Amino acid sequence: MSPSTTHHPLSTILVTGGAGYIGSHTVILLIEAGYDVVVFDNFCNSSRESIKRVEKIVGKPISVIEGDIRNRNDLRLAFNTYAVDTVIHFAGLKAVGESVEQPLRYYDNNVYGTVALCEVMQEAGCKSIIFSSSATVYGDPATTPITEDFPTSATNPYGRSKLFIEEILRDLYISDHDWKVVLLRYFNPVGAHPSGTIGEDPNGIPNNLMPFITQTAVGKLSCLSVFGDDYDTHDGTGVRDYIHVMDLAAGHVKALEKLPLFHEVMTINLGTGTGYSVLDMVKAFEKASGKEVPYCIAPRRAGDIAKCYADPSYAKKVLDWKASKDIEEMCEDSWRWQSNNPNGYTA
Ligand code: NAD
Ligand code: UFG
């Protein structure tokens, strides 16, 4: 490379699923930290518009390869074009209910796609991966807060795909200790970039609580159904560990920094350690937005658990990371995105 080029001394990161909700926020922090980033996405659950907006935020163009992780030639193009040395692997399908109806599609996309990705990484001599796992791998935990050594289980194909991928990546490390593998188990991501220009943009009626709340507040939906008020929690509604997506993104940057120091597969919770109920979230959101969120109590949703929140101390210890944004900021930022973009990325 000629000395006049502006190539940064830090490495090139391939971000699969980088156009999606968590990926797009992470791309911003990676670029701000000085990494070269290549987004690899087939846009099956995202749009090019999110990339355009990220380019505006960071003030420079972003390299994008439109491709499918199941297609080895698409992947080879990425590795042949760029000197990738680490992959942050967000690409995957994530709707729990859909996974029950279409298990083969989920196993094909998530599990087979990850196998193909790792094969091509191996071919290219790139053996570092940070993987998006989920708190769903804890099933119905016996107690809270949840530490990384809790038993794992799954009640649906989506969750099982995460468990399978975790095991596949552990096997890969056993076969070849040159691999660096970090499994990040996310709790419940919410919020958006403070600019209000990028955020979560689910297809159709949202499954998850926060986008349902924001779409109700903006008038797209009439009423929130609170799924169950008879759980063993402080107000009877389900308790979760909501974490700001910018904090989550920062956790990936930390994982990347620490990666060279790791000599085993690292499994790390990314949560705040605080649990909020559905009604806590509704109240916090109403306060942050000044909007009322009409709700009614509905039956429990099949497969839901009462309580799920992280013990985040291992992340603090090994990544020197902890969440810094509170529920108020999560609600404010979710609302800024939704109110500025009532139809998400669709004009
Ligand atoms: P998202 O759907 O917004 O982003 C996923 C991205 O991957 C999308 O841009 C999609 O187009 C892309 N993609 C999917 N299949 C692909 C394929 N075969 N080839 C190329 N690209 C593909 O979802 P998200 O919320 O940003 O989640 C990112 C990751 O984090 C996923 O693996 C998800 O399972 C995991 N996760 C999400 C949550 C959550 O609540 N959002 C919680 C825990 C874990
Ligand atoms: N809820 C409602 N009404 C709604 C939607 C949700 O009352 O319309 C309640 C749920 O019953 C639960 C809480 O809000 O108590 C959170 O529900 P979400 O669907 O937002 O999140 P989950 O904890 O069920 O699951 C999410 C992702 C999973 C992921 C898990 C842990 O959907 O894929 O977080 O990361 F595995």
Coordinates of N, CA and C in Angstrom, one line a residue, residues 190-191 200 202 206 208-221 224 285 289 291-293 330-339 341-342:
V190 N -33.1 -2.6 22.7 CA -34.1 -1.5 22.4 C -33.3 -0.2 22.1
G191 N -34.0 0.8 21.8 CA -33.4 2.1 21.6 C -32.9 2.2 20.2
E200 N -34.8 0.3 14.8 CA -35.4 -1.0 14.5 C -36.6 -0.8 13.6
P202 N -39.1 -3.3 12.1 CA -39.7 -4.6 11.9 C -40.7 -4.7 10.7
P206 N -45.2 -5.7 14.8 CA -44.0 -6.2 15.6 C -44.3 -7.3 16.6
N208 N -42.0 -7.8 19.1 CA -41.3 -7.4 20.3 C -42.0 -6.2 21.0
L209 N -41.8 -6.1 22.3 CA -42.5 -5.1 23.1 C -42.2 -3.7 22.6
M210 N -40.9 -3.3 22.6 CA -40.6 -1.9 22.3 C -41.2 -1.3 21.0
P211 N -40.9 -2.0 19.9 CA -41.5 -1.5 18.6 C -43.0 -1.5 18.7
F212 N -43.6 -2.4 19.4 CA -45.1 -2.4 19.5 C -45.5 -1.2 20.3
I213 N -44.8 -0.8 21.3 CA -45.1 0.4 22.1 C -45.0 1.6 21.3
T214 N -43.9 1.7 20.5 CA -43.6 3.0 19.8 C -44.6 3.1 18.6
Q215 N -45.0 2.0 18.0 CA -46.0 2.1 16.9 C -47.4 2.4 17.4
T216 N -47.6 2.0 18.7 CA -48.9 2.4 19.3 C -48.9 3.9 19.6
A217 N -47.8 4.3 20.1 CA -47.7 5.8 20.5 C -47.8 6.7 19.3
V218 N -47.3 6.2 18.1 CA -47.3 7.0 16.9 C -48.6 6.9 16.2
G219 N -49.5 6.0 16.7 CA -50.8 5.9 16.1 C -51.0 4.8 15.0
K220 N -49.9 4.0 14.8 CA -50.0 3.0 13.7 C -50.8 1.8 14.3
L221 N -50.7 1.6 15.6 CA -51.4 0.4 16.2 C -52.3 1.0 17.3
L224 N -51.8 -1.8 22.9 CA -50.8 -2.8 23.3 C -51.5 -4.0 24.1
F285 N -41.9 4.7 29.0 CA -42.1 5.2 27.7 C -43.0 6.4 27.6
S289 N -41.9 10.1 26.3 CA -42.4 10.6 25.0 C -43.5 11.6 25.2
K291 N -46.4 10.7 25.4 CA -47.6 10.1 24.7 C -48.2 9.0 25.5
E292 N -49.5 8.8 25.4 CA -50.2 7.8 26.1 C -50.1 6.5 25.3
V293 N -49.9 5.4 26.0 CA -49.9 4.1 25.3 C -51.0 3.2 25.9
M330 N -33.3 4.8 26.8 CA -33.7 3.8 25.8 C -35.1 4.2 25.2
C331 N -36.0 4.7 26.1 CA -37.3 5.1 25.6 C -37.2 6.4 24.8
E332 N -36.4 7.4 25.2 CA -36.3 8.6 24.4 C -35.8 8.3 23.0
D333 N -34.7 7.5 23.0 CA -34.1 7.2 21.6 C -35.0 6.4 20.8
S334 N -35.7 5.4 21.3 CA -36.7 4.6 20.6 C -37.7 5.6 20.0
W335 N -38.2 6.5 20.8 CA -39.3 7.4 20.4 C -38.8 8.4 19.3
R336 N -37.6 8.9 19.5 CA -37.1 9.8 18.5 C -37.0 9.2 17.1
W337 N -36.5 7.9 17.1 CA -36.5 7.2 15.8 C -37.9 7.0 15.2
Q338 N -38.8 6.5 16.1 CA -40.1 6.2 15.6 C -40.9 7.4 15.2
S339 N -40.8 8.5 16.0 CA -41.6 9.7 15.7 C -41.0 10.4 14.4
N341 N -39.6 8.8 12.0 CA -39.7 7.8 10.9 C -40.9 6.9 11.1
P342 N -42.1 7.4 11.0 CA -43.3 6.6 11.4 C -43.3 5.3 10.6

